[in-house]
C-alpha atoms as a printed R data frame, in Angstrom:
    type eleno elety resid chain resno       x       y       z
1   ATOM     1    CA   MET     A     1  85.710 101.510  79.069
2   ATOM     2    CA   THR     A     2  82.798  99.153  79.446
3   ATOM     3    CA   THR     A     3  83.390  97.800  82.924
4   ATOM     4    CA   ALA     A     4  82.166  99.893  85.815
5   ATOM     5    CA   ILE     A     5  83.854  99.510  89.167
6   ATOM     6    CA   ALA     A     6  81.572 100.818  91.871
7   ATOM     7    CA   GLY     A     7  82.919 102.895  94.735
8   ATOM     8    CA   GLU     A     8  80.968 100.824  97.248
9   ATOM     9    CA   ASP     A     9  82.709  97.656  95.984
10  ATOM    10    CA   VAL     A    10  86.129  99.303  96.331
11  ATOM    11    CA   TYR     A    11  85.190 100.472  99.839
12  ATOM    12    CA   ALA     A    12  84.154  96.935 100.822
13  ATOM    13    CA   ILE     A    13  87.472  95.623  99.501
14  ATOM    14    CA   ALA     A    14  89.433  98.231 101.441
15  ATOM    15    CA   GLN     A    15  87.528  97.429 104.647
16  ATOM    16    CA   ASP     A    16  88.183  93.715 104.216
17  ATOM    17    CA   VAL     A    17  91.883  94.246 103.506
18  ATOM    18    CA   PHE     A    18  92.365  96.517 106.522
19  ATOM    19    CA   SER     A    19  90.435  94.113 108.725
20  ATOM    20    CA   ALA     A    20  92.360  91.046 107.601
21  ATOM    21    CA   MET     A    21  95.843  92.484 107.125
22  ATOM    22    CA   ILE     A    22  96.165  95.528 109.359
23  ATOM    23    CA   ASP     A    23  93.862  95.579 112.324
24  ATOM    24    CA   GLY     A    24  92.593  92.037 112.858
25  ATOM    25    CA   GLU     A    25  89.156  93.475 113.568
26  ATOM    26    CA   THR     A    26  86.319  94.969 111.596
27  ATOM    27    CA   ASP     A    27  85.184  98.566 111.394
28  ATOM    28    CA   THR     A    28  88.552 100.341 111.553
29  ATOM    29    CA   LEU     A    29  88.285 102.052 108.179
30  ATOM    30    CA   PHE     A    30  85.604 104.674 107.665
31  ATOM    31    CA   PRO     A    31  84.688 107.337 105.129
32  ATOM    32    CA   TRP     A    32  86.566 110.579 105.804
33  ATOM    33    CA   ASP     A    33  84.166 113.383 106.671
34  ATOM    34    CA   GLY     A    34  84.779 116.355 104.370
35  ATOM    35    CA   GLU     A    35  87.802 117.223 102.300
36  ATOM    36    CA   VAL     A    36  91.058 115.464 102.973
37  ATOM    37    CA   PRO     A    37  93.662 117.923 104.258
38  ATOM    38    CA   ALA     A    38  96.538 118.804 101.936
39  ATOM    39    CA   TRP     A    39  99.297 116.225 102.203
40  ATOM    40    CA   GLY     A    40 102.379 117.430 104.046
41  ATOM    41    CA   ALA     A    41 104.682 114.468 103.415
42  ATOM    42    CA   PRO     A    42 102.673 112.070 101.222
43  ATOM    43    CA   LEU     A    43 103.467 108.497 100.348
44  ATOM    44    CA   VAL     A    44 101.680 106.794  97.457
45  ATOM    45    CA   ALA     A    45 101.524 103.104  96.622
46  ATOM    46    CA   TRP     A    46  99.950 101.917  93.373
47  ATOM    47    CA   VAL     A    47  99.455  98.933  91.129
48  ATOM    48    CA   ASP     A    48  98.542  99.000  87.471
49  ATOM    49    CA   LEU     A    49  95.997  96.629  85.975
50  ATOM    50    CA   SER     A    50  96.301  95.591  82.340
51  ATOM    51    CA   GLY     A    51  94.376  93.344  80.000
52  ATOM    52    CA   ASP     A    52  90.897  93.863  78.634
53  ATOM    53    CA   TRP     A    53  90.560  96.598  81.272
54  ATOM    54    CA   ASP     A    54  93.493  98.890  81.988
55  ATOM    55    CA   GLY     A    55  93.741 101.044  85.069
56  ATOM    56    CA   ARG     A    56  95.404 101.764  88.374
57  ATOM    57    CA   ALA     A    57  94.615 101.566  92.067
58  ATOM    58    CA   ALA     A    58  96.537 104.093  94.206
59  ATOM    59    CA   LEU     A    59  96.589 104.536  97.961
60  ATOM    60    CA   THR     A    60  97.875 107.843  99.379
61  ATOM    61    CA   THR     A    61  98.500 108.904 102.970
62  ATOM    62    CA   GLU     A    62 101.014 110.765 105.060
63  ATOM    63    CA   THR     A    63 104.390 109.055 105.383
64  ATOM    64    CA   GLU     A    64 103.927 108.841 109.160
65  ATOM    65    CA   THR     A    65 100.619 107.010 108.673
66  ATOM    66    CA   ALA     A    66 102.251 104.671 106.154
67  ATOM    67    CA   HIS     A    67 104.852 103.843 108.820
68  ATOM    68    CA   ASP     A    68 102.054 103.001 111.288
69  ATOM    69    CA   LEU     A    69 100.338 100.859 108.644
70  ATOM    70    CA   ALA     A    70 103.627  99.036 108.065
71  ATOM    71    CA   ARG     A    71 104.069  98.478 111.815
72  ATOM    72    CA   ALA     A    72 100.547  97.078 112.075
73  ATOM    73    CA   LEU     A    73 101.019  94.823 109.057
74  ATOM    74    CA   LEU     A    74 104.403  93.574 110.296
75  ATOM    75    CA   GLY     A    75 103.201  93.153 113.903
76  ATOM    76    CA   LEU     A    76 105.716  95.657 115.281
77  ATOM    77    CA   PRO     A    77 105.120  97.572 118.504
78  ATOM    78    CA   SER     A    78 103.985 101.168 118.230
79  ATOM    79    CA   GLY     A    79 106.910 103.509 117.678
80  ATOM    80    CA   SER     A    80 109.272 100.771 116.528
81  ATOM    81    CA   PRO     A    81 111.580 101.831 113.712
82  ATOM    82    CA   VAL     A    82 110.533 100.766 110.225
83  ATOM    83    CA   SER     A    83 113.258 100.476 107.627
84  ATOM    84    CA   ASP     A    84 112.749 102.030 104.200
85  ATOM    85    CA   GLU     A    85 112.688  98.540 102.685
86  ATOM    86    CA   ASP     A    86 110.015  97.325 105.138
87  ATOM    87    CA   LEU     A    87 107.965 100.475 104.568
88  ATOM    88    CA   VAL     A    88 107.979 100.013 100.801
89  ATOM    89    CA   ASP     A    89 107.247  96.289 101.078
90  ATOM    90    CA   ALA     A    90 104.422  96.658 103.583
91  ATOM    91    CA   PHE     A    91 102.713  99.728 102.120
92  ATOM    92    CA   GLY     A    92 103.079  98.278  98.651
93  ATOM    93    CA   GLU     A    93 101.586  94.981  99.763
94  ATOM    94    CA   ILE     A    94  98.467  96.705 101.071
95  ATOM    95    CA   VAL     A    95  97.742  98.282  97.677
96  ATOM    96    CA   ASN     A    96  98.748  95.059  95.933
97  ATOM    97    CA   VAL     A    97  96.035  93.131  97.773
98  ATOM    98    CA   VAL     A    98  93.499  95.905  97.182
99  ATOM    99    CA   GLY     A    99  94.392  95.991  93.473
100 ATOM   100    CA   GLY     A   100  94.190  92.204  93.205
101 ATOM   101    CA   ASN     A   101  90.712  92.259  94.693
102 ATOM   102    CA   ILE     A   102  89.662  95.049  92.322
103 ATOM   103    CA   LYS     A   103  90.998  92.933  89.460
104 ATOM   104    CA   SER     A   104  88.767  90.092  90.680
105 ATOM   105    CA   LEU     A   105  85.740  92.344  90.054
106 ATOM   106    CA   LEU     A   106  86.527  92.407  86.353
107 ATOM   107    CA   PRO     A   107  84.816  89.901  84.051
108 ATOM   108    CA   THR     A   108  88.071  89.020  82.254
109 ATOM   109    CA   THR     A   109  91.533  88.070  83.341
110 ATOM   110    CA   GLY     A   110  94.354  90.525  83.288
111 ATOM   111    CA   LYS     A   111  97.675  91.295  84.866
112 ATOM   112    CA   LEU     A   112  98.580  93.232  87.962
113 ATOM   113    CA   SER     A   113 101.901  95.061  88.093
114 ATOM   114    CA   LEU     A   114 104.225  94.866  91.007
115 ATOM   115    CA   PRO     A   115 103.398  97.559  93.573
116 ATOM   116    CA   GLN     A   116 105.275 100.833  93.358
117 ATOM   117    CA   VAL     A   117 105.797 103.273  96.241
118 ATOM   118    CA   ALA     A   118 106.947 106.890  95.965
119 ATOM   119    CA   ASP     A   119 106.213 110.359  97.257
120 ATOM   120    CA   SER     A   120 104.104 111.061  94.162
121 ATOM   121    CA   GLU     A   121 102.207 109.017  91.615
122 ATOM   122    CA   PRO     A   122 103.180 109.217  87.950
123 ATOM   123    CA   VAL     A   123 100.528 110.197  85.429
124 ATOM   124    CA   LEU     A   124  98.642 107.336  83.803
125 ATOM   125    CA   ALA     A   125  98.132 108.552  80.258
126 ATOM   126    CA   GLY     A   126  94.467 108.802  79.216
127 ATOM   127    CA   ALA     A   127  93.153 107.698  82.617
128 ATOM   128    CA   VAL     A   128  89.806 108.768  84.015
129 ATOM   129    CA   GLU     A   129  88.810 108.507  87.636
130 ATOM   130    CA   VAL     A   130  86.523 105.538  88.264
131 ATOM   131    CA   ALA     A   131  86.288 105.736  92.043
132 ATOM   132    CA   GLU     A   132  87.707 108.023  94.703
133 ATOM   133    CA   LEU     A   133  87.445 107.065  98.339
134 ATOM   134    CA   ARG     A   134  88.414 109.478 101.090
135 ATOM   135    CA   LEU     A   135  89.022 107.267 104.080
136 ATOM   136    CA   SER     A   136  89.857 107.514 107.762
137 ATOM   137    CA   TRP     A   137  92.052 104.957 109.512
138 ATOM   138    CA   LYS     A   138  92.422 105.694 113.221
139 ATOM   139    CA   GLY     A   139  91.420 109.285 112.495
140 ATOM   140    CA   ARG     A   140  94.065 109.721 109.808
141 ATOM   141    CA   PRO     A   141  93.259 110.437 106.179
142 ATOM   142    CA   LEU     A   142  93.918 108.131 103.249
143 ATOM   143    CA   THR     A   143  92.705 108.264  99.700
144 ATOM   144    CA   LEU     A   144  92.117 105.242  97.495
145 ATOM   145    CA   ILE     A   145  91.659 106.182  93.869
146 ATOM   146    CA   VAL     A   146  90.921 103.837  90.977
147 ATOM   147    CA   HIS     A   147  91.589 105.083  87.468
148 ATOM   148    CA   GLY     A   148  90.591 103.410  84.226
149 ATOM   149    CA   VAL     A   149  91.978 103.929  80.777
150 ATOM   150    CA   PRO     A   150  89.216 103.896  78.129
């Protein structure tokens, strides 16, 4: 694996995505202070990158937080019901845009898979962690992990 993806670049991408898509304002996504608590009811969205550089970008949070992210993305009032389909579409779209921006950091073209959403992330054979961001959105934990396959 010859291409390095820096954690600070991934953080800048995440901040931009949350500002543009979720909150409509800057400075709503911060580094999480300390260890992220164990997930009680996690939801994970990921996209795989393939080409001259293979890898994955995965965003994990509590399902309740994913519902709030979906509401914010879809412009729904707080507490409004979010259908399973809307949750998958919205949470998947967030990681899709993050992954697309990570792909833009690479010196060569490649492909980005459709986003996947589940309660756990499947193993990416041979992958090594390239960047791990522990983040706080409105005081709630999220992790954004980028893996590369050498």
